[in-house]
Amino acid sequence: TVGEDGRINVVRVEHRAPIRTIDNADSCTLNAVTLKAFEVITVNSTGQLKVFDLRRPSSEPTRIFLLSGDRIPLHCLDKHPGQPHLVATGGQDGSLYMWDLRQDRHPVSVMDAHAWDMWEVMFHPTPPDHLFSCSQDGSVWHWDVSGTTATPIAMATSTAGTPFPSRLPTTTQPQTSPWLLANTGKQKVEVSS
């Protein structure tokens, strides 16, 4: 659990007390949390995504990711069910942010979405090419990238023929998630409300 006090409490249903508490995990309000194996991922009211490793005795985050530019509060997050390095977040500006935890400190893609604050985002558990978001504007959106065919950002080229800088990690694994493709970031995603 997380809250306005900037504290993380790791709880199990069968225990009455938290099994671990990270005091002062953040100096501002923590708005959402998810657990990925031994890692706790949080978002806060200054637009940061932080990763804490529960195996370490330290209460310091192991990684900090942030939005570039304005400090837009992030309200919600969900991790991809099949690719736990991929995290979706939504915030006060109504945008959907996709983060790849294997790479640099900023979102991989930002998609304009709701007119008001996005309060919840969730990948579908079995076809994770589908994602749902809801907003204070009263809308629920269904994001569908199952039909998306695009070039990975690392291979995209500009119209001038100069390659764009690679934003994908250099690995031998294929990039299989459509959420990490160039056209996703250009909002060529089927959305229904």
XYZ file of C-alpha atoms in Angstrom:
193
model
C 0.000 0.000 0.000
C 1.034 3.606 -0.544
C -0.370 7.007 0.327
C 0.098 10.650 1.136
C 2.741 9.941 3.766
C 5.261 8.707 1.144
C 5.481 5.322 2.880
C 5.327 1.865 1.297
C 3.757 -0.943 3.316
C 4.155 -4.463 1.952
C 1.334 -6.606 3.284
C 0.156 -10.191 2.994
C -3.425 -11.170 3.645
C -2.421 -13.865 6.148
C -0.427 -11.383 8.283
C -1.927 -8.676 10.469
C 1.036 -6.329 10.316
C 3.014 -5.233 7.250
C 5.845 -7.638 6.424
C 7.993 -4.671 5.361
C 7.645 -0.927 5.642
C 9.743 1.543 3.691
C 9.459 4.818 5.573
C 10.319 7.940 3.602
C 10.138 6.100 0.280
C 9.158 9.446 -1.189
C 8.906 13.032 -0.016
C 5.580 13.506 -1.799
C 2.329 11.591 -2.233
C 2.615 8.101 -3.687
C -0.472 7.619 -5.857
C -0.227 3.991 -7.040
C 1.808 0.842 -6.558
C 2.333 -2.556 -8.160
C 4.492 -5.534 -7.287
C 6.787 -7.237 -9.800
C 8.433 -10.303 -8.218
C 10.700 -8.679 -5.600
C 10.298 -5.165 -6.965
C 7.766 -2.564 -5.891
C 6.957 0.038 -8.541
C 5.361 3.348 -7.497
C 4.227 6.593 -9.153
C 4.024 9.923 -7.396
C 2.574 13.408 -7.573
C 5.704 14.881 -9.230
C 5.665 12.603 -12.287
C 8.213 10.056 -11.110
C 8.123 6.275 -11.406
C 10.330 4.585 -8.798
C 11.447 0.969 -8.449
C 12.327 -0.483 -5.031
C 14.028 -3.866 -4.598
C 12.570 -5.666 -1.558
C 15.634 -7.949 -1.346
C 17.824 -4.985 -0.414
C 17.817 -3.649 3.142
C 18.066 -0.085 1.831
C 14.952 2.051 1.595
C 16.362 3.931 -1.416
C 14.872 3.250 -4.861
C 17.051 1.191 -7.192
C 15.860 3.197 -10.211
C 14.029 6.476 -10.748
C 12.229 7.340 -13.990
C 10.671 10.711 -14.714
C 8.606 12.633 -17.203
C 10.563 15.235 -19.067
C 9.400 18.817 -18.856
C 6.560 19.687 -16.502
C 5.977 17.833 -13.259
C 2.693 16.146 -14.106
C 1.318 13.976 -11.291
C 0.993 10.310 -12.219
C -2.132 8.702 -10.735
C -2.096 5.061 -11.858
C 0.065 2.263 -13.205
C -0.064 -1.333 -14.362
C 2.614 -3.730 -15.508
C 2.283 -5.780 -18.669
C 1.290 -9.360 -17.681
C 3.754 -11.073 -20.040
C 6.542 -8.497 -20.185
C 7.029 -7.131 -16.652
C 9.615 -4.590 -17.879
C 6.777 -2.754 -19.659
C 4.700 -0.419 -17.467
C 1.735 1.797 -18.407
C 0.917 4.909 -16.381
C -1.693 7.651 -16.545
C -1.727 11.073 -15.016
C -3.247 14.430 -14.401
C -2.911 15.507 -18.046
C -4.987 12.519 -19.238
C -2.086 11.053 -21.266
C -1.057 7.404 -21.397
C 2.669 6.853 -20.791
C 4.519 3.628 -21.693
C 7.782 2.901 -19.861
C 10.413 0.256 -20.619
C 12.178 -0.409 -17.313
C 15.190 -1.868 -19.134
C 16.233 1.449 -20.588
C 16.656 5.139 -19.894
C 14.769 7.314 -17.466
C 11.897 8.604 -19.625
C 8.736 7.086 -21.145
C 9.111 5.176 -24.420
C 5.864 6.647 -25.732
C 3.316 9.257 -24.724
C -0.186 9.085 -26.155
C -2.733 11.870 -25.859
C -5.802 10.372 -24.275
C -8.494 11.664 -21.964
C -9.578 15.291 -21.578
C -9.128 15.146 -17.783
C -7.140 13.144 -15.222
C -6.610 9.447 -15.978
C -7.380 7.562 -12.758
C -6.919 3.929 -13.769
C -5.047 1.972 -16.418
C -5.050 -1.809 -16.784
C -3.670 -4.314 -19.277
C -6.013 -7.159 -20.140
C -4.550 -10.240 -18.396
C -4.729 -12.639 -21.364
C -4.510 -10.539 -24.553
C -2.177 -7.780 -23.245
C -2.382 -5.988 -26.599
C -5.582 -4.603 -25.080
C -5.437 -1.963 -22.380
C -8.217 -0.059 -20.602
C -8.126 3.407 -19.074
C -10.694 5.533 -17.288
C -10.815 9.207 -16.544
C -12.428 11.873 -14.444
C -14.112 13.033 -17.667
C -16.394 9.971 -17.336
C -14.911 8.007 -20.227
C -13.499 4.497 -20.343
C -11.181 3.829 -23.277
C -10.227 0.488 -24.809
C -6.755 0.640 -26.386
C -6.114 -2.091 -28.984
C -2.662 -2.515 -30.556
C -3.272 -6.088 -31.763
C -3.515 -4.859 -35.365
C -0.552 -2.514 -35.116
C 2.259 -3.193 -37.529
C 5.154 -0.837 -37.243
C 8.901 -0.546 -37.242
C 10.605 -0.639 -33.856
C 11.787 2.836 -32.855
C 15.416 1.715 -33.090
C 14.961 1.036 -36.821
C 12.747 3.969 -37.761
C 14.196 6.521 -40.162
C 13.313 10.129 -40.702
C 12.172 11.482 -44.065
C 15.651 12.949 -44.545
C 17.125 9.437 -44.375
C 18.995 10.081 -41.130
C 18.197 7.371 -38.575
C 16.426 8.459 -35.431
C 18.426 7.842 -32.247
C 17.833 4.377 -30.895
C 15.592 4.371 -27.843
C 15.360 0.607 -27.514
C 17.927 -1.385 -25.572
C 20.572 -3.309 -27.449
C 19.655 -6.924 -26.806
C 19.516 -10.167 -28.719
C 15.852 -10.612 -27.743
C 13.247 -9.576 -30.311
C 11.051 -6.634 -29.356
C 7.641 -8.299 -29.491
C 5.402 -5.803 -27.737
C 3.431 -3.477 -30.017
C 3.499 -0.970 -27.150
C 7.208 -0.427 -27.946
C 6.701 0.277 -31.648
C 7.105 3.632 -33.375
C 3.504 3.947 -34.618
C 2.150 3.401 -31.120
C 3.899 6.596 -30.032
C 2.401 8.388 -33.032
C -1.087 7.449 -31.813
C -1.901 4.985 -34.586
C -3.689 2.825 -32.072
C -7.312 1.742 -32.280
C -9.160 3.334 -29.384
C -12.837 2.974 -28.565
C -14.764 4.597 -25.765
